[in-house]
Amino acid sequence: MPVPIVEISFSKKKYSIFFIVFGILFLLGIFLLVDPLLSSPNFSKTFWKTIGVIGILVFGFGAYTMAKKIVETKIAMTISNEGIFDNFSKPPYGFIAWKDIEEIKKRKTHEQKFLLFFVNNPTFYLDKFNHPKHQKILSNYQERFSTPICIAPKSLNCTFDELHGLILRRFNLYKKNKLHV
């Protein structure tokens, strides 16, 4: 019997909090630009206007980016009978087939929880990315954790334990069905 596909979205709540913080800092930048004299008599008016412009640009861009994430309808992760499609990690791994996965482990470092996917063909996943920055990230994961696939689900609309349970159940179901085929 086919098991339904699970689609997990991005966490709108987390992006909303960032949007509010960036929005407040953006408004502070406007305040510094419009009325720099109220800020501090120890620095020049030009200094505070410059800080205001930088704040407007940086935090305005941050607020814009978070607003886009809030209204975005793109699915962050899909879990199916064939495997996982990761569309949220940095870099996004894309499709990870159950047949490639040998083991899934949990890991916690510096209060950050990860899911580690140990695969039978790590070079396939390392070679998927052409950008040097992405290759460096994956190579670091390979050196640190002995696998290039390391997923930290903090931007998903579920808890770490919920995601771990979903993935582990589907992986175990795949292994069980594979033995009976």
PDB file of C-alpha atoms in Angstrom:
ATOM      1  CA  MET A   1       0.000   0.000   0.000  1.00  0.00           C
ATOM      2  CA  PRO A   2       1.554   3.335  -1.023  1.00  0.00           C
ATOM      3  CA  VAL A   3       2.309   5.734   1.801  1.00  0.00           C
ATOM      4  CA  PRO A   4       1.298   9.359   1.165  1.00  0.00           C
ATOM      5  CA  ILE A   5       3.932  11.933   0.322  1.00  0.00           C
ATOM      6  CA  VAL A   6       4.747  14.274   3.206  1.00  0.00           C
ATOM      7  CA  GLU A   7       5.396  17.907   2.308  1.00  0.00           C
ATOM      8  CA  ILE A   8       6.948  20.214   4.903  1.00  0.00           C
ATOM      9  CA  SER A   9       6.828  23.964   4.456  1.00  0.00           C
ATOM     10  CA  PHE A  10       9.095  26.716   5.715  1.00  0.00           C
ATOM     11  CA  SER A  11       8.295  28.070   9.180  1.00  0.00           C
ATOM     12  CA  LYS A  12       6.320  31.281   8.659  1.00  0.00           C
ATOM     13  CA  LYS A  13       6.521  32.047  12.403  1.00  0.00           C
ATOM     14  CA  LYS A  14      10.323  32.134  12.430  1.00  0.00           C
ATOM     15  CA  TYR A  15      10.475  34.320   9.333  1.00  0.00           C
ATOM     16  CA  SER A  16       7.802  36.622  10.792  1.00  0.00           C
ATOM     17  CA  ILE A  17       9.900  37.209  13.906  1.00  0.00           C
ATOM     18  CA  PHE A  18      12.932  38.066  11.769  1.00  0.00           C
ATOM     19  CA  PHE A  19      10.748  40.356   9.642  1.00  0.00           C
ATOM     20  CA  ILE A  20       9.623  42.289  12.735  1.00  0.00           C
ATOM     21  CA  VAL A  21      13.188  42.644  14.047  1.00  0.00           C
ATOM     22  CA  PHE A  22      14.510  43.786  10.652  1.00  0.00           C
ATOM     23  CA  GLY A  23      11.559  46.163  10.319  1.00  0.00           C
ATOM     24  CA  ILE A  24      12.303  47.795  13.683  1.00  0.00           C
ATOM     25  CA  LEU A  25      15.986  48.171  12.804  1.00  0.00           C
ATOM     26  CA  PHE A  26      15.008  49.570   9.396  1.00  0.00           C
ATOM     27  CA  LEU A  27      12.851  52.217  11.139  1.00  0.00           C
ATOM     28  CA  LEU A  28      15.758  53.010  13.463  1.00  0.00           C
ATOM     29  CA  GLY A  29      17.881  53.603  10.344  1.00  0.00           C
ATOM     30  CA  ILE A  30      15.262  56.043   9.036  1.00  0.00           C
ATOM     31  CA  PHE A  31      15.241  57.806  12.407  1.00  0.00           C
ATOM     32  CA  LEU A  32      19.045  58.160  12.315  1.00  0.00           C
ATOM     33  CA  LEU A  33      18.900  59.525   8.779  1.00  0.00           C
ATOM     34  CA  VAL A  34      16.106  62.022   9.453  1.00  0.00           C
ATOM     35  CA  ASP A  35      17.154  63.267  12.897  1.00  0.00           C
ATOM     36  CA  PRO A  36      20.803  62.392  13.579  1.00  0.00           C
ATOM     37  CA  LEU A  37      21.267  65.157  16.185  1.00  0.00           C
ATOM     38  CA  LEU A  38      19.073  63.388  18.743  1.00  0.00           C
ATOM     39  CA  SER A  39      21.254  60.277  18.536  1.00  0.00           C
ATOM     40  CA  SER A  40      24.437  61.447  20.265  1.00  0.00           C
ATOM     41  CA  PRO A  41      26.342  64.705  20.513  1.00  0.00           C
ATOM     42  CA  ASN A  42      29.686  62.833  20.552  1.00  0.00           C
ATOM     43  CA  PHE A  43      29.611  61.987  16.848  1.00  0.00           C
ATOM     44  CA  SER A  44      29.101  64.135  13.786  1.00  0.00           C
ATOM     45  CA  LYS A  45      25.805  64.483  11.951  1.00  0.00           C
ATOM     46  CA  THR A  46      27.394  62.858   8.855  1.00  0.00           C
ATOM     47  CA  PHE A  47      28.414  59.820  10.900  1.00  0.00           C
ATOM     48  CA  TRP A  48      24.833  59.214  12.101  1.00  0.00           C
ATOM     49  CA  LYS A  49      23.381  59.807   8.629  1.00  0.00           C
ATOM     50  CA  THR A  50      25.844  57.254   7.220  1.00  0.00           C
ATOM     51  CA  ILE A  51      24.862  54.744   9.911  1.00  0.00           C
ATOM     52  CA  GLY A  52      21.201  55.483   9.087  1.00  0.00           C
ATOM     53  CA  VAL A  53      21.711  54.838   5.357  1.00  0.00           C
ATOM     54  CA  ILE A  54      23.607  51.610   6.057  1.00  0.00           C
ATOM     55  CA  GLY A  55      20.827  50.510   8.457  1.00  0.00           C
ATOM     56  CA  ILE A  56      18.140  51.300   5.902  1.00  0.00           C
ATOM     57  CA  LEU A  57      19.939  49.332   3.185  1.00  0.00           C
ATOM     58  CA  VAL A  58      20.930  46.304   5.277  1.00  0.00           C
ATOM     59  CA  PHE A  59      17.804  45.932   7.381  1.00  0.00           C
ATOM     60  CA  GLY A  60      15.512  46.991   4.545  1.00  0.00           C
ATOM     61  CA  PHE A  61      16.969  44.190   2.442  1.00  0.00           C
ATOM     62  CA  GLY A  62      16.601  41.786   5.391  1.00  0.00           C
ATOM     63  CA  ALA A  63      12.955  42.774   5.915  1.00  0.00           C
ATOM     64  CA  TYR A  64      12.281  42.421   2.172  1.00  0.00           C
ATOM     65  CA  THR A  65      13.893  38.964   2.118  1.00  0.00           C
ATOM     66  CA  MET A  66      11.878  37.802   5.138  1.00  0.00           C
ATOM     67  CA  ALA A  67       8.647  39.193   3.636  1.00  0.00           C
ATOM     68  CA  LYS A  68       9.336  37.160   0.479  1.00  0.00           C
ATOM     69  CA  LYS A  69       9.865  34.031   2.603  1.00  0.00           C
ATOM     70  CA  ILE A  70       6.610  34.633   4.491  1.00  0.00           C
ATOM     71  CA  VAL A  71       4.481  34.774   1.317  1.00  0.00           C
ATOM     72  CA  GLU A  72       6.458  32.071  -0.510  1.00  0.00           C
ATOM     73  CA  THR A  73       4.553  28.846  -1.108  1.00  0.00           C
ATOM     74  CA  LYS A  74       7.562  26.716  -2.094  1.00  0.00           C
ATOM     75  CA  ILE A  75       7.804  23.369  -0.289  1.00  0.00           C
ATOM     76  CA  ALA A  76      10.943  23.065   1.841  1.00  0.00           C
ATOM     77  CA  MET A  77      11.131  19.269   2.049  1.00  0.00           C
ATOM     78  CA  THR A  78       9.266  16.342   0.533  1.00  0.00           C
ATOM     79  CA  ILE A  79       9.428  12.818   1.956  1.00  0.00           C
ATOM     80  CA  SER A  80       8.214  10.079  -0.398  1.00  0.00           C
ATOM     81  CA  ASN A  81       8.546   6.337  -0.962  1.00  0.00           C
ATOM     82  CA  GLU A  82      11.587   6.997  -3.173  1.00  0.00           C
ATOM     83  CA  GLY A  83      13.477   9.327  -0.838  1.00  0.00           C
ATOM     84  CA  ILE A  84      13.769  12.899   0.384  1.00  0.00           C
ATOM     85  CA  PHE A  85      13.768  16.078  -1.656  1.00  0.00           C
ATOM     86  CA  ASP A  86      15.593  18.808   0.258  1.00  0.00           C
ATOM     87  CA  ASN A  87      14.876  22.329  -0.958  1.00  0.00           C
ATOM     88  CA  PHE A  88      15.884  24.329   2.124  1.00  0.00           C
ATOM     89  CA  SER A  89      19.396  23.399   3.260  1.00  0.00           C
ATOM     90  CA  LYS A  90      22.356  25.589   2.418  1.00  0.00           C
ATOM     91  CA  PRO A  91      23.255  24.213  -0.066  1.00  0.00           C
ATOM     92  CA  PRO A  92      20.021  22.362  -0.940  1.00  0.00           C
ATOM     93  CA  TYR A  93      20.793  18.703  -1.620  1.00  0.00           C
ATOM     94  CA  GLY A  94      17.871  18.099  -3.934  1.00  0.00           C
ATOM     95  CA  PHE A  95      16.812  14.462  -4.181  1.00  0.00           C
ATOM     96  CA  ILE A  96      18.370  11.950  -1.763  1.00  0.00           C
ATOM     97  CA  ALA A  97      17.260   8.405  -2.619  1.00  0.00           C
ATOM     98  CA  TRP A  98      16.528   5.915   0.145  1.00  0.00           C
ATOM     99  CA  LYS A  99      18.626   3.386  -1.784  1.00  0.00           C
ATOM    100  CA  ASP A 100      21.665   5.647  -1.305  1.00  0.00           C
ATOM    101  CA  ILE A 101      21.193   5.981   2.458  1.00  0.00           C
ATOM    102  CA  GLU A 102      22.896   3.444   4.703  1.00  0.00           C
ATOM    103  CA  GLU A 103      22.232   5.063   8.065  1.00  0.00           C
ATOM    104  CA  ILE A 104      20.617   8.155   9.621  1.00  0.00           C
ATOM    105  CA  LYS A 105      21.975   9.631  12.847  1.00  0.00           C
ATOM    106  CA  LYS A 106      21.176  12.579  15.079  1.00  0.00           C
ATOM    107  CA  ARG A 107      23.955  14.957  16.100  1.00  0.00           C
ATOM    108  CA  LYS A 108      24.068  18.035  18.299  1.00  0.00           C
ATOM    109  CA  THR A 109      26.888  20.565  18.277  1.00  0.00           C
ATOM    110  CA  HIS A 110      26.755  23.971  19.954  1.00  0.00           C
ATOM    111  CA  GLU A 111      22.980  23.755  20.560  1.00  0.00           C
ATOM    112  CA  GLN A 112      22.392  23.036  16.844  1.00  0.00           C
ATOM    113  CA  LYS A 113      20.737  19.712  16.012  1.00  0.00           C
ATOM    114  CA  PHE A 114      21.552  17.936  12.746  1.00  0.00           C
ATOM    115  CA  LEU A 115      20.393  14.892  10.867  1.00  0.00           C
ATOM    116  CA  LEU A 116      23.327  13.077   9.298  1.00  0.00           C
ATOM    117  CA  PHE A 117      22.661  10.895   6.267  1.00  0.00           C
ATOM    118  CA  PHE A 118      25.404   8.351   5.690  1.00  0.00           C
ATOM    119  CA  VAL A 119      25.277   7.390   2.035  1.00  0.00           C
ATOM    120  CA  ASN A 120      26.945   4.641   0.020  1.00  0.00           C
ATOM    121  CA  ASN A 121      28.117   7.135  -2.637  1.00  0.00           C
ATOM    122  CA  PRO A 122      29.258  10.374  -0.918  1.00  0.00           C
ATOM    123  CA  THR A 123      31.222  11.539  -3.977  1.00  0.00           C
ATOM    124  CA  PHE A 124      27.969  11.660  -5.987  1.00  0.00           C
ATOM    125  CA  TYR A 125      26.597  14.226  -3.544  1.00  0.00           C
ATOM    126  CA  LEU A 126      29.915  16.083  -3.314  1.00  0.00           C
ATOM    127  CA  ASP A 127      30.113  16.324  -7.122  1.00  0.00           C
ATOM    128  CA  LYS A 128      26.518  17.608  -7.418  1.00  0.00           C
ATOM    129  CA  PHE A 129      27.638  21.131  -6.610  1.00  0.00           C
ATOM    130  CA  ASN A 130      29.848  23.229  -8.858  1.00  0.00           C
ATOM    131  CA  HIS A 131      30.076  26.322  -6.692  1.00  0.00           C
ATOM    132  CA  PRO A 132      33.350  26.317  -4.687  1.00  0.00           C
ATOM    133  CA  LYS A 133      31.576  27.619  -1.558  1.00  0.00           C
ATOM    134  CA  HIS A 134      29.088  24.720  -1.626  1.00  0.00           C
ATOM    135  CA  GLN A 135      31.831  22.182  -2.284  1.00  0.00           C
ATOM    136  CA  LYS A 136      33.792  23.543   0.683  1.00  0.00           C
ATOM    137  CA  ILE A 137      30.755  23.271   2.984  1.00  0.00           C
ATOM    138  CA  LEU A 138      30.107  19.664   1.920  1.00  0.00           C
ATOM    139  CA  SER A 139      33.803  18.752   2.180  1.00  0.00           C
ATOM    140  CA  ASN A 140      33.833  20.153   5.715  1.00  0.00           C
ATOM    141  CA  TYR A 141      30.791  18.036   6.581  1.00  0.00           C
ATOM    142  CA  GLN A 142      32.523  14.993   5.078  1.00  0.00           C
ATOM    143  CA  GLU A 143      35.624  15.621   7.211  1.00  0.00           C
ATOM    144  CA  ARG A 144      33.727  16.440  10.432  1.00  0.00           C
ATOM    145  CA  PHE A 145      30.882  13.939  10.276  1.00  0.00           C
ATOM    146  CA  SER A 146      32.050  11.355   7.683  1.00  0.00           C
ATOM    147  CA  THR A 147      29.151  12.303   5.396  1.00  0.00           C
ATOM    148  CA  PRO A 148      28.468  15.263   3.115  1.00  0.00           C
ATOM    149  CA  ILE A 149      24.732  15.257   3.890  1.00  0.00           C
ATOM    150  CA  CYS A 150      24.017  17.172   7.047  1.00  0.00           C
ATOM    151  CA  ILE A 151      20.573  18.707   7.493  1.00  0.00           C
ATOM    152  CA  ALA A 152      19.694  21.245  10.201  1.00  0.00           C
ATOM    153  CA  PRO A 153      15.907  21.670  10.033  1.00  0.00           C
ATOM    154  CA  LYS A 154      15.627  24.915  12.029  1.00  0.00           C
ATOM    155  CA  SER A 155      13.769  26.793   9.253  1.00  0.00           C
ATOM    156  CA  LEU A 156      11.107  24.095   8.782  1.00  0.00           C
ATOM    157  CA  ASN A 157       7.545  24.148  10.024  1.00  0.00           C
ATOM    158  CA  CYS A 158       8.139  21.190  12.356  1.00  0.00           C
ATOM    159  CA  THR A 159      10.352  20.309  15.277  1.00  0.00           C
ATOM    160  CA  PHE A 160      13.622  18.446  14.959  1.00  0.00           C
ATOM    161  CA  ASP A 161      12.143  15.380  16.664  1.00  0.00           C
ATOM    162  CA  GLU A 162       9.067  15.378  14.400  1.00  0.00           C
ATOM    163  CA  LEU A 163      11.251  15.509  11.295  1.00  0.00           C
ATOM    164  CA  HIS A 164      13.608  12.837  12.619  1.00  0.00           C
ATOM    165  CA  GLY A 165      10.632  10.561  13.385  1.00  0.00           C
ATOM    166  CA  LEU A 166       9.049  11.097   9.947  1.00  0.00           C
ATOM    167  CA  ILE A 167      12.283  10.392   8.111  1.00  0.00           C
ATOM    168  CA  LEU A 168      13.227   7.398  10.254  1.00  0.00           C
ATOM    169  CA  ARG A 169       9.773   5.796   9.870  1.00  0.00           C
ATOM    170  CA  ARG A 170       9.848   6.227   6.093  1.00  0.00           C
ATOM    171  CA  PHE A 171      13.447   4.964   5.876  1.00  0.00           C
ATOM    172  CA  ASN A 172      12.623   1.875   7.959  1.00  0.00           C
ATOM    173  CA  LEU A 173       9.528   1.263   5.814  1.00  0.00           C
ATOM    174  CA  TYR A 174      11.713   1.447   2.698  1.00  0.00           C
ATOM    175  CA  LYS A 175      14.231  -1.044   4.182  1.00  0.00           C
ATOM    176  CA  LYS A 176      11.425  -3.420   5.228  1.00  0.00           C
ATOM    177  CA  ASN A 177       9.750  -3.319   1.787  1.00  0.00           C
ATOM    178  CA  LYS A 178      13.106  -3.700   0.027  1.00  0.00           C
ATOM    179  CA  LEU A 179      13.681  -6.986   1.853  1.00  0.00           C
ATOM    180  CA  HIS A 180      10.321  -8.359   0.665  1.00  0.00           C
ATOM    181  CA  VAL A 181      10.757  -7.387  -2.999  1.00  0.00           C
TER     182      VAL A 181
END
